[in-house]
Structure formats: structure tokens, C-alpha cells
Short mmCIF file of C-alpha atoms (C1' of nucleotides) in Angstrom, two decimals:
data_model
loop_
_atom_site.label_atom_id
_atom_site.label_comp_id
_atom_site.label_asym_id
_atom_site.label_seq_id
_atom_site.Cartn_x
_atom_site.Cartn_y
_atom_site.Cartn_z
CA MET X 1 -3.05 -8.93 -5.99
CA PRO X 2 -6.27 -10.54 -6.53
CA GLU X 3 -9.47 -9.88 -4.75
CA LEU X 4 -12.84 -11.30 -5.69
CA PRO X 5 -13.25 -9.45 -9.02
CA GLU X 6 -9.80 -10.49 -10.22
CA VAL X 7 -10.35 -14.11 -9.21
CA GLU X 8 -13.75 -14.13 -10.89
CA THR X 9 -12.19 -12.69 -14.03
CA VAL X 10 -9.59 -15.44 -14.00
CA ARG X 11 -12.28 -18.09 -13.49
CA ARG X 12 -14.22 -16.87 -16.50
CA GLY X 13 -11.07 -16.84 -18.57
CA LEU X 14 -10.10 -20.37 -17.62
CA GLN X 15 -13.55 -21.84 -18.09
CA PRO X 16 -13.49 -22.30 -21.88
CA ALA X 17 -10.09 -23.98 -21.78
CA MET X 18 -10.76 -26.21 -18.79
CA GLU X 19 -14.42 -27.04 -18.35
CA GLY X 20 -15.27 -30.34 -19.99
CA ALA X 21 -11.63 -30.91 -20.92
CA THR X 22 -9.23 -33.44 -19.46
CA ILE X 23 -5.92 -32.66 -17.83
CA VAL X 24 -3.67 -34.64 -20.16
CA ARG X 25 -0.49 -33.66 -18.36
CA ALA X 26 0.23 -31.68 -15.20
CA GLU X 27 3.64 -30.35 -14.30
CA THR X 28 5.13 -28.47 -11.39
CA ARG X 29 8.44 -26.73 -11.95
CA ARG X 30 9.41 -26.46 -8.29
CA LYS X 31 8.60 -28.38 -5.15
CA ASP X 32 6.58 -25.69 -3.46
CA LEU X 33 4.65 -22.48 -3.80
CA ARG X 34 3.56 -21.08 -0.46
CA PHE X 35 3.41 -24.68 0.77
CA PRO X 36 5.06 -27.80 -0.61
CA PHE X 37 2.99 -29.54 -3.27
CA GLN X 38 1.35 -32.73 -2.06
CA LYS X 39 3.35 -35.79 -3.05
CA ASP X 40 0.45 -37.10 -5.13
CA PHE X 41 -0.48 -33.70 -6.58
CA VAL X 42 0.32 -34.49 -10.20
CA ALA X 43 -0.93 -38.07 -10.02
CA ARG X 44 -4.34 -36.98 -8.78
CA LEU X 45 -4.72 -34.48 -11.63
CA GLU X 46 -3.45 -36.32 -14.70
CA GLY X 47 -6.18 -38.03 -16.67
CA GLN X 48 -8.95 -36.22 -14.80
CA THR X 49 -11.74 -34.35 -16.52
CA VAL X 50 -12.64 -30.92 -15.18
CA ILE X 51 -16.39 -31.09 -14.62
CA GLY X 52 -16.71 -27.47 -13.57
CA LEU X 53 -14.68 -24.49 -12.47
CA GLY X 54 -16.10 -22.54 -9.53
CA ARG X 55 -15.06 -19.87 -7.10
CA ARG X 56 -15.40 -19.47 -3.34
CA ALA X 57 -14.17 -16.13 -2.01
CA LYS X 58 -10.68 -15.75 -3.52
CA TYR X 59 -10.30 -19.48 -4.20
CA LEU X 60 -10.78 -21.22 -7.52
CA LEU X 61 -12.18 -24.75 -7.30
CA ALA X 62 -11.94 -27.20 -10.17
CA ASP X 63 -14.29 -30.16 -9.82
CA LEU X 64 -12.66 -33.31 -11.13
CA GLY X 65 -14.22 -36.48 -12.48
CA SER X 66 -12.44 -38.51 -9.80
CA GLY X 67 -14.38 -36.84 -7.02
CA ASP X 68 -11.43 -34.66 -6.09
CA VAL X 69 -11.40 -30.89 -6.14
CA LEU X 70 -8.39 -28.82 -7.15
CA LEU X 71 -8.19 -25.76 -4.93
CA MET X 72 -6.19 -22.78 -6.20
CA HIS X 73 -5.30 -19.46 -4.61
CA LEU X 74 -3.48 -16.63 -6.40
CA GLY X 75 -1.88 -15.12 -3.31
CA MET X 76 -0.60 -11.61 -4.02
CA SER X 77 0.99 -12.01 -7.42
CA GLY X 78 -0.43 -15.15 -9.01
CA SER X 79 -1.85 -15.18 -12.51
CA PHE X 80 -2.99 -17.77 -15.04
CA ARG X 81 -2.34 -17.68 -18.73
CA VAL X 82 -4.14 -19.73 -21.34
CA VAL X 83 -2.01 -20.59 -24.36
CA GLU X 84 -4.22 -21.90 -27.14
CA GLY X 85 -3.32 -24.47 -29.73
CA VAL X 86 -0.62 -26.15 -27.71
CA ASP X 87 0.13 -29.83 -27.34
CA SER X 88 2.89 -29.81 -24.80
CA THR X 89 4.26 -33.28 -24.28
CA THR X 90 7.82 -32.37 -23.39
CA PRO X 91 8.44 -31.90 -19.68
CA GLY X 92 9.64 -28.39 -18.88
CA ASP X 93 8.46 -27.08 -22.22
CA PHE X 94 5.59 -24.72 -21.63
CA HIS X 95 5.40 -23.61 -25.27
CA TYR X 96 5.26 -19.90 -25.20
CA PRO X 97 7.26 -17.30 -27.01
CA ARG X 98 10.88 -17.88 -26.20
CA ASN X 99 11.47 -14.23 -25.44
CA GLU X 100 8.99 -14.26 -22.56
CA ASP X 101 10.21 -14.40 -18.99
CA ARG X 102 9.41 -17.89 -17.75
CA ALA X 103 11.16 -17.62 -14.42
CA HIS X 104 7.99 -17.61 -12.37
CA ASP X 105 5.89 -20.06 -14.35
CA HIS X 106 5.46 -22.74 -11.70
CA VAL X 107 2.61 -25.00 -12.82
CA MET X 108 1.28 -26.10 -16.19
CA PHE X 109 -1.81 -28.06 -17.14
CA GLN X 110 -1.94 -29.42 -20.66
CA MET X 111 -5.63 -29.71 -21.45
CA SER X 112 -7.25 -32.02 -23.98
CA SER X 113 -8.86 -28.88 -25.43
CA GLY X 114 -5.46 -28.08 -26.91
CA ALA X 115 -4.82 -25.27 -24.47
CA ALA X 116 -2.02 -25.04 -21.97
CA VAL X 117 -2.95 -23.41 -18.67
CA VAL X 118 0.08 -21.86 -17.01
CA PHE X 119 0.29 -20.54 -13.45
CA ASN X 120 2.80 -17.74 -12.86
CA ASP X 121 3.51 -16.34 -9.39
CA PRO X 122 6.66 -14.28 -8.66
CA ARG X 123 6.10 -13.94 -4.93
CA ARG X 124 4.80 -17.48 -4.45
CA PHE X 125 2.14 -16.59 -1.92
CA GLY X 126 -0.27 -18.61 -4.03
CA TYR X 127 -0.96 -22.30 -3.56
CA MET X 128 -2.73 -25.33 -4.96
CA LYS X 129 -4.10 -28.35 -3.19
CA VAL X 130 -6.12 -31.38 -4.22
CA ILE X 131 -8.77 -32.51 -1.76
CA ALA X 132 -11.65 -34.98 -1.81
CA ARG X 133 -14.94 -33.33 -2.67
CA LYS X 134 -16.63 -34.94 0.30
CA GLY X 135 -14.07 -33.37 2.60
CA LEU X 136 -14.70 -29.89 1.25
CA ASP X 137 -16.74 -28.80 4.26
CA ASP X 138 -13.92 -29.77 6.61
CA GLU X 139 -11.15 -28.14 4.57
CA PRO X 140 -9.33 -25.77 6.96
CA LEU X 141 -8.60 -23.25 4.19
CA LEU X 142 -12.30 -22.82 3.46
CA LYS X 143 -13.90 -23.61 6.75
CA GLY X 144 -13.96 -20.20 8.43
CA LEU X 145 -15.01 -18.23 5.36
CA GLY X 146 -17.96 -15.89 5.73
CA PRO X 147 -20.68 -15.27 3.14
CA GLU X 148 -20.06 -14.44 -0.50
CA PRO X 149 -20.54 -10.67 -0.84
CA LEU X 150 -22.54 -11.16 -4.05
CA GLY X 151 -24.56 -14.05 -2.64
CA ASN X 152 -28.16 -13.92 -1.49
CA GLU X 153 -27.45 -14.39 2.19
CA PHE X 154 -25.18 -11.35 2.41
CA ASP X 155 -27.35 -8.40 3.38
CA ALA X 156 -27.50 -5.60 5.93
CA ALA X 157 -28.92 -7.86 8.62
CA MET X 158 -26.22 -10.46 8.17
CA LEU X 159 -23.41 -7.90 8.04
CA SER X 160 -24.55 -6.08 11.17
CA ARG X 161 -25.00 -9.38 12.99
CA SER X 162 -21.38 -10.35 12.39
CA CYS X 163 -20.14 -6.88 13.38
CA TRP X 164 -22.20 -5.96 16.44
CA ASN X 165 -19.78 -7.47 18.97
CA LYS X 166 -16.54 -6.67 17.15
CA LYS X 167 -13.92 -4.59 18.94
CA THR X 168 -12.21 -3.48 15.80
CA SER X 169 -12.49 -0.88 13.05
CA LEU X 170 -14.89 -1.20 10.16
CA LYS X 171 -11.93 -1.42 7.77
CA ALA X 172 -10.42 -4.36 9.64
CA ALA X 173 -13.80 -6.10 9.92
CA LEU X 174 -14.38 -5.94 6.16
CA LEU X 175 -10.91 -7.35 5.50
CA ASP X 176 -11.70 -10.24 7.86
CA GLN X 177 -12.71 -13.11 5.58
CA ARG X 178 -14.86 -14.55 8.35
CA VAL X 179 -17.14 -11.51 8.17
CA VAL X 180 -17.44 -11.42 4.39
CA ALA X 181 -15.27 -13.47 2.06
CA GLY X 182 -13.61 -12.01 -1.00
CA LEU X 183 -12.89 -8.37 -0.26
CA GLY X 184 -9.33 -7.08 -0.01
CA ASN X 185 -7.63 -3.75 0.55
CA ILE X 186 -8.73 -2.07 -2.68
CA TYR X 187 -12.41 -2.90 -2.66
CA VAL X 188 -12.78 -2.28 1.07
CA CYS X 189 -11.36 1.24 0.61
CA GLU X 190 -13.59 1.85 -2.39
CA ALA X 191 -16.75 0.49 -0.75
CA LEU X 192 -16.21 2.57 2.39
CA PHE X 193 -15.74 5.66 0.23
CA ARG X 194 -18.90 4.99 -1.75
CA SER X 195 -20.92 4.55 1.42
CA HIS X 196 -19.36 7.65 3.04
CA LEU X 197 -18.31 5.61 6.06
CA SER X 198 -15.03 6.16 7.85
CA PRO X 199 -12.56 3.26 7.89
CA ARG X 200 -11.89 4.24 11.53
CA ARG X 201 -15.49 3.84 12.61
CA LEU X 202 -16.10 0.97 14.99
CA ALA X 203 -17.48 -2.07 13.15
CA ALA X 204 -20.09 -2.42 15.88
CA THR X 205 -21.73 0.82 14.75
CA LEU X 206 -23.33 -1.11 11.88
CA ALA X 207 -25.78 -2.44 14.44
CA THR X 208 -28.04 -0.85 17.05
CA LYS X 209 -27.84 -1.96 20.67
CA LYS X 210 -30.61 -4.38 19.93
CA GLY X 211 -28.55 -5.88 17.11
CA GLU X 212 -30.67 -4.39 14.33
CA PRO X 213 -28.85 -3.15 11.24
CA THR X 214 -28.38 0.62 11.04
CA ASP X 215 -28.83 2.28 7.67
CA HIS X 216 -25.04 2.40 7.48
CA ALA X 217 -25.08 -1.35 7.02
CA GLY X 218 -27.51 -1.10 4.15
CA ARG X 219 -25.48 1.59 2.43
CA LEU X 220 -22.33 -0.43 2.83
CA VAL X 221 -23.86 -3.59 1.37
CA GLU X 222 -25.07 -1.59 -1.63
CA ALA X 223 -21.63 -0.07 -2.08
CA ILE X 224 -19.95 -3.49 -1.90
CA HIS X 225 -22.34 -4.90 -4.49
CA GLY X 226 -21.80 -1.92 -6.78
CA VAL X 227 -18.04 -1.82 -6.69
CA LEU X 228 -17.60 -5.58 -7.08
CA ASN X 229 -20.01 -5.84 -9.99
CA GLN X 230 -18.43 -2.92 -11.80
CA ALA X 231 -14.94 -4.30 -11.22
CA ILE X 232 -15.92 -7.72 -12.56
CA LYS X 233 -17.34 -6.05 -15.66
CA ALA X 234 -14.01 -4.26 -16.13
CA GLY X 235 -12.02 -7.48 -15.90
CA GLY X 236 -10.67 -6.58 -12.46
CA SER X 237 -7.97 -4.10 -11.51
CA SER X 238 -4.42 -4.31 -12.86
CA LEU X 239 -1.90 -2.50 -10.67
CA ARG X 240 1.14 -4.72 -10.97
CA ASP X 241 0.43 -8.36 -11.57
CA HIS X 242 -3.18 -8.99 -12.43
CA ARG X 243 -3.83 -10.10 -15.98
CA GLN X 244 -6.81 -11.65 -17.59
CA THR X 245 -6.02 -15.16 -18.83
CA SER X 246 -5.70 -13.72 -22.31
CA GLY X 247 -2.87 -11.52 -21.09
CA GLU X 248 -5.03 -8.39 -21.31
CA LEU X 249 -5.05 -6.01 -18.38
CA GLY X 250 -8.15 -5.37 -16.31
CA TYR X 251 -9.12 -1.71 -16.34
CA PHE X 252 -11.05 -1.04 -13.13
CA GLN X 253 -7.99 0.72 -11.66
CA HIS X 254 -8.97 3.71 -13.78
CA SER X 255 -12.22 3.87 -11.81
CA PHE X 256 -10.66 3.92 -8.35
CA GLN X 257 -11.95 6.88 -6.39
CA VAL X 258 -9.59 6.65 -3.41
CA TYR X 259 -7.27 3.64 -3.64
CA ASP X 260 -3.77 4.79 -4.67
CA ARG X 261 -5.09 8.35 -5.08
CA GLU X 262 -3.49 10.07 -2.10
CA GLY X 263 -3.45 13.84 -2.51
CA GLU X 264 -6.13 13.94 -5.22
CA LYS X 265 -9.33 15.89 -4.89
CA CYS X 266 -12.28 13.96 -3.46
CA GLN X 267 -14.70 12.87 -6.20
CA THR X 268 -17.84 13.14 -4.10
CA PRO X 269 -19.99 15.91 -5.63
CA LYS X 270 -19.60 19.19 -3.73
CA CYS X 271 -17.02 17.72 -1.32
CA LYS X 272 -13.95 19.94 -1.01
CA GLY X 273 -11.86 17.22 0.64
CA THR X 274 -8.63 15.53 -0.40
CA VAL X 275 -7.86 11.83 -0.46
CA LYS X 276 -5.65 10.87 2.49
CA ARG X 277 -3.73 7.77 3.37
CA PHE X 278 -2.78 6.20 6.68
CA THR X 279 -1.76 2.79 7.94
CA GLN X 280 -4.33 0.59 9.60
CA ASN X 281 -3.44 -2.92 10.79
CA GLY X 282 -0.30 -2.71 8.74
CA ARG X 283 -2.04 -1.83 5.48
CA SER X 284 -2.63 1.42 3.65
CA THR X 285 -6.07 2.91 3.97
CA PHE X 286 -7.13 5.54 1.43
CA TRP X 287 -10.12 7.73 2.25
CA CYS X 288 -11.63 11.20 2.30
CA PRO X 289 -11.84 12.42 5.91
CA THR X 290 -14.21 15.19 4.84
CA CYS X 291 -17.07 13.08 3.54
CA GLN X 292 -16.49 9.68 5.13
CA LYS X 293 -17.91 9.75 8.65
"C1'" DC S 1 -11.89 -16.84 21.50
"C1'" DC S 2 -10.24 -12.23 19.56
"C1'" DG S 3 -7.18 -8.74 17.54
"C1'" DC S 4 -2.72 -7.48 16.23
"C1'" DG S 5 2.01 -7.70 14.20
"C1'" DG S 6 5.43 -10.49 11.99
"C1'" DG S 7 6.68 -13.19 8.35
"C1'" DC S 8 6.54 -15.33 3.95
"C1'" DC S 9 8.67 -13.86 -1.21
"C1'" DT S 10 10.10 -11.03 -5.37
"C1'" DG S 11 10.19 -6.79 -7.94
"C1'" DA S 12 9.21 -1.94 -8.86
"C1'" DG S 13 10.08 2.65 -7.85
"C1'" DA S 14 11.92 6.47 -5.11
"C1'" DG S 15 15.76 8.78 -3.19
"C1'" DC S 16 20.52 9.39 -2.65
"C1'" DT R 1 24.36 3.63 -13.00
"C1'" DG R 2 23.68 1.35 -8.69
"C1'" DC R 3 22.78 0.84 -4.08
"C1'" DT R 4 19.30 0.85 -0.15
"C1'" DC R 5 14.92 1.40 1.47
"C1'" DT R 6 9.89 1.05 1.27
"C1'" DC R 7 5.95 -0.82 -0.38
"C1'" DA R 8 2.66 -4.11 -2.77
"C1'" DG R 9 -4.70 -6.96 -4.67
"C1'" DG R 10 -3.19 -12.15 1.03
"C1'" DC R 11 -3.23 -14.96 4.77
"C1'" DC R 12 -1.22 -18.23 8.41
"C1'" DC R 13 0.65 -18.26 12.92
"C1'" DG R 14 2.00 -17.12 17.48
"C1'" DC R 15 1.55 -13.79 21.06
"C1'" DG R 16 -0.85 -11.24 24.71
#
DNA sequence: CCGCGGGCCTGAGAGC
DNA sequence: TGCTCTCAGGCCCGCG
């Protein structure tokens, strides 16, 4: 599910409930998500104050008073819900309406703010891990990540530099978290459409033979900035699973121009093309062959 | 080292 | 209605 805008939306939703509050009680309702929970997972969380809640690529990072960091990934179907005004002291009792489906609520944090933070993940591709803050730079999950697409260091020069020797398509390069960290299938399709670049184009064509950025690279960076910022403003995209922590849907899916719009007329002014779909590296690519070159 | 395809899970929706 | 098949916002791993 979640790409950078969805994760950022979740972070902003969790912030008021978690930042400055203490994790009074932590509970896991099964022994694993994508990976088994660490044996000391709960022990390292309980009693700890959340100093700050940050994001790196599609990871959420909660800074704890102990010097640990709680790392959280939503996988494909993970979501968080904040239930206000709850003081859940009974194990297994997550205190929400009894008629709600609780089958996939896997983790709960009872915060001293009086909010319960509940992690739900039907497919269980998500995961959580507690690591020492000083080991953050060596953490394998984070180590290979490329630049933040909305960060200062991500620009046309940087993008073309990491693409000039790639043997693969532009689509695959943008999905590669080592090139830029936080994009997924939706926003790659949308950014390529906005910059009129073909997903089939060789990634290396973002650079000249001398390694200078072509104007394609500049257009693409602008498109990535634009689509991510707009999606964050809209609270992300809700196709199946994504929810804001309030339970509200995001609404950027209504602004998709190509993703999930196979067969529709291309929205580029004056373009007579139709949105097509094909499979690239095992994933659906949506694009307009008429105006994306 | 790089790029690709398989696999991990469950659920929704299409087609029969 | 109910079965079977395909597909889904991600990413690790093993192969060539």
C-alpha cells in the first residue's frame, strides 16, 4: 500500500498521540509480522517516552528516551489507528467498537496521552524492530537507501548520476530504493506521466555521455516533487487499505492521471492518446504511449 | 556487483 | 451462491 505520501500522512497522524507521550503498555497479538518480533521487543518499549516521530523513505522511526529507535514499516497493507480516550490495561483488549473486525490488529501501544495506537496489517508484510540509535547508520534495512525525494540533495544532477550507468528501464530505476527512497508503483507511474517520459526509456538516458543531467532529469525531479507534495496534501491515496490514523480515507486517488486508469483518455492537453497498461518487472505500469517518450 | 523473478500473505473482484 | 483465478501502494533473497 503505502508509499512516501501515505507514510508521511500516517506519521503526521500519529504525532499528536505519540510525541512527548510515554508507552505505558505495548502488546503484540502474534509472534511475528513479516519477521518474528524480537524477544525483548515489548520490554524495550514499555516505559519509554517517544521523543520524536520521524520518517525515512517508507519507514517510520520513533525516537525513544532510552536511546533506542522503534522502526516501523507498513508493508503493503499496514495501517495505524489512533483511538482517543482509552486507558487499556487489560491484555488483549484493544478497546474499540466491538463490531469492528479485529482479526488483523497485531500491535497496540497504550500511550500516556490516553490514546491507544493500533497497528493493523492483513497481509503482514509490515514489520517493527527496535534498534539502538547509535547503530542506526549500520542498520541493514536502512543502509542502502538513496536520497529522500523531497530532500535538498535530491536534484537533477544527483538523479542522473545514479542512473547514468544503469542497464535497466527508467521505471525500474525509480522503483529502486537505492536510487531514490520512498517512491512506489503509483507515484512512479504518475511522475513519469507528468514528465512525459516513457517508463521503457533506459534510465541512463537521464544523463549525457559526460554524466551531465539531461533536461529529462530536471523535468522528472520536478514531477516527483509535484506529485508527492500534492499527494501528501490529500492525505495520500486510498485504494484498498490506506487510511489516515483517524480512519478517514486519503483522496489523492481521485487525482491519478494514469495509475489504475487503463483505457481512459489521456489527460495531457491536446493529446489524443489512451492510457495503456503493461507488466514491467512483474508490476503493472500505466502510461500514455502517445505523449510519454 | 547488478538485474530479474519468486515468494511472502490475505482479501477483493471478475468470470464461470 | 460459490468456486477458481488474478491481482494488489513492498521488499528480501537467491539465481545467473
